[in-house]
Tab-separated table of C-alpha atoms in Angstrom:
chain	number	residue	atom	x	y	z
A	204	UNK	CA	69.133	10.776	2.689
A	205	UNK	CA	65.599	10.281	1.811
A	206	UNK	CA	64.584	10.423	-1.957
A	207	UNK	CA	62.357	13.036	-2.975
A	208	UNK	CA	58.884	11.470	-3.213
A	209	UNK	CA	57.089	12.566	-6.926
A	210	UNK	CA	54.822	15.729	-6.476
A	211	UNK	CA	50.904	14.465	-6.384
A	212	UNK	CA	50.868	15.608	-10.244
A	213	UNK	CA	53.591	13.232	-11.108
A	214	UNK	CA	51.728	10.514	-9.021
A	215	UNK	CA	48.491	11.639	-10.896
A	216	UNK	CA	50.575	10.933	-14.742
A	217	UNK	CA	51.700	7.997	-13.650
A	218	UNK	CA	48.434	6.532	-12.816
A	219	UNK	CA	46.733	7.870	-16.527
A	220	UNK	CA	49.911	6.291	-18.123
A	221	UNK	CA	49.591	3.147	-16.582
A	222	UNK	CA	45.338	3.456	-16.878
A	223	UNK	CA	45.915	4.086	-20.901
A	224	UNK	CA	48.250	1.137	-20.765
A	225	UNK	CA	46.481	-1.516	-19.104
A	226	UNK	CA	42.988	-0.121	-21.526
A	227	UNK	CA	45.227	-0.787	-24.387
A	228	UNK	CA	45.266	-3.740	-23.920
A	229	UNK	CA	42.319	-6.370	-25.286
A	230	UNK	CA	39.686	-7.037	-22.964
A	231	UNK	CA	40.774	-4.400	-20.511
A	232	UNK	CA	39.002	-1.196	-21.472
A	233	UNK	CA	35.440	-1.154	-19.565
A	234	UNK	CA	33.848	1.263	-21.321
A	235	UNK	CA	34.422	-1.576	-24.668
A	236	UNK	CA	33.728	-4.384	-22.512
A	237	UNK	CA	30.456	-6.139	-23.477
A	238	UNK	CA	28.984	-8.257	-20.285
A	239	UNK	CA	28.920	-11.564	-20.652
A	240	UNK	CA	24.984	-13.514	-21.369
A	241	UNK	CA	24.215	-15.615	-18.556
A	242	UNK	CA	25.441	-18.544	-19.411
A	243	UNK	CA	21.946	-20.434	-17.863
A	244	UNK	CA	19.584	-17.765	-19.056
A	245	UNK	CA	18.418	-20.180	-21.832
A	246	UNK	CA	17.980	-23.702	-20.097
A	247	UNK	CA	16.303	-21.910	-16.992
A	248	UNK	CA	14.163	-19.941	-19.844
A	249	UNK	CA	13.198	-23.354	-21.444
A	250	UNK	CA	12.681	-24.877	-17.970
A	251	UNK	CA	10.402	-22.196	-16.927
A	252	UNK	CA	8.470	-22.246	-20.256
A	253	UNK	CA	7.976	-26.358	-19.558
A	254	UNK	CA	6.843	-25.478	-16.243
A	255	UNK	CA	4.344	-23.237	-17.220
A	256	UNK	CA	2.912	-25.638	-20.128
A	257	UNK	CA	2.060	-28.252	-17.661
A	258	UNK	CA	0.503	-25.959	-15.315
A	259	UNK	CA	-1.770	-24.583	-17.928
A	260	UNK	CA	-2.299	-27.880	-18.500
A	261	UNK	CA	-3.386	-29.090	-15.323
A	262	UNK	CA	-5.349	-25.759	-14.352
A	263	UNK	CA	-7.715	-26.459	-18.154
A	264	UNK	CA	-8.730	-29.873	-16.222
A	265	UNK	CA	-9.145	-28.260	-12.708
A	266	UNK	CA	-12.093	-28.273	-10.657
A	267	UNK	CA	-11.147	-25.908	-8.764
A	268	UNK	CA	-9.465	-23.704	-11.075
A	269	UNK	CA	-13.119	-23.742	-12.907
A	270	UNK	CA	-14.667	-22.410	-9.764
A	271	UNK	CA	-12.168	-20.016	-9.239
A	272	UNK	CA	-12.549	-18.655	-13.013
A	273	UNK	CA	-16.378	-18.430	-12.867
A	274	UNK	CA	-16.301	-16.621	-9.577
A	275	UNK	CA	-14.129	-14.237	-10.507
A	276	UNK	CA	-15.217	-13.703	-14.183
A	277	UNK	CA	-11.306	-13.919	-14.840
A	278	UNK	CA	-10.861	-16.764	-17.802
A	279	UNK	CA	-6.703	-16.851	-16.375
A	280	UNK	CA	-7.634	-17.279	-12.708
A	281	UNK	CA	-6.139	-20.049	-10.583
A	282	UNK	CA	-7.243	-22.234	-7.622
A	283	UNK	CA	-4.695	-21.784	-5.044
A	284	UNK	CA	-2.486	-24.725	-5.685
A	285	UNK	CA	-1.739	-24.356	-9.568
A	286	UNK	CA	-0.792	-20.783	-8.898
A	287	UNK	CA	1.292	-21.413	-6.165
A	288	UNK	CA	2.868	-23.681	-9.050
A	289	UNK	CA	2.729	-21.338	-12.112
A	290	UNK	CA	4.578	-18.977	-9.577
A	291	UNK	CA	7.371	-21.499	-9.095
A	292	UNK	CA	6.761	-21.486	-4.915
A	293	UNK	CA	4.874	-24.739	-5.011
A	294	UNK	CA	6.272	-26.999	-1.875
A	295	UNK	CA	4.999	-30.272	-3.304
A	296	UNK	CA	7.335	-29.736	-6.233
């Protein structure tokens, strides 16, 4: 003879038990659980920072990027190439 299976209340405690058990535990309750940083957040940060230096760096001695500012009246404007850079989608690089 088949045993009775539990009613879908039973099934229901069961699962809250074994919920309340397993958040008991450390590290296992999600609504405590702080995400982890990205781990590269700060390296890519400083790389990106770098990257942007030497672009600004290139663009103040820049022809083009001179022509670019005066005919636009924008003192931030690039020539095509350095913001192709300064947006990180530079080829060359």
């Amino acid at each position: 003879m088949d045993p009775i299976p539990p009613s879908r209340r039973a099934r229901k405690r069961l699962v809250q038990q074994g919920v309340r058990r397993l958040r008991a535990l450390p590290g296992w309750d999600p609504a405590r659980r702080v995400p982890d940083p990205d781990p590269l957040a700060g390296p890519r940060g400083a790389l990106e920072d770098a990257r942007q230096a030497e672009v600004a760096l290139q663009a103040a001695s820049c022809p083009d990027c001179a022509a670019r500012r005066q005919e636009e009246g924008d003192p931030t404007a690039l020539c095509d190439r350095h913001l192709a850079a300064a947006l990180g989608t530079d080829p060359s690089r």
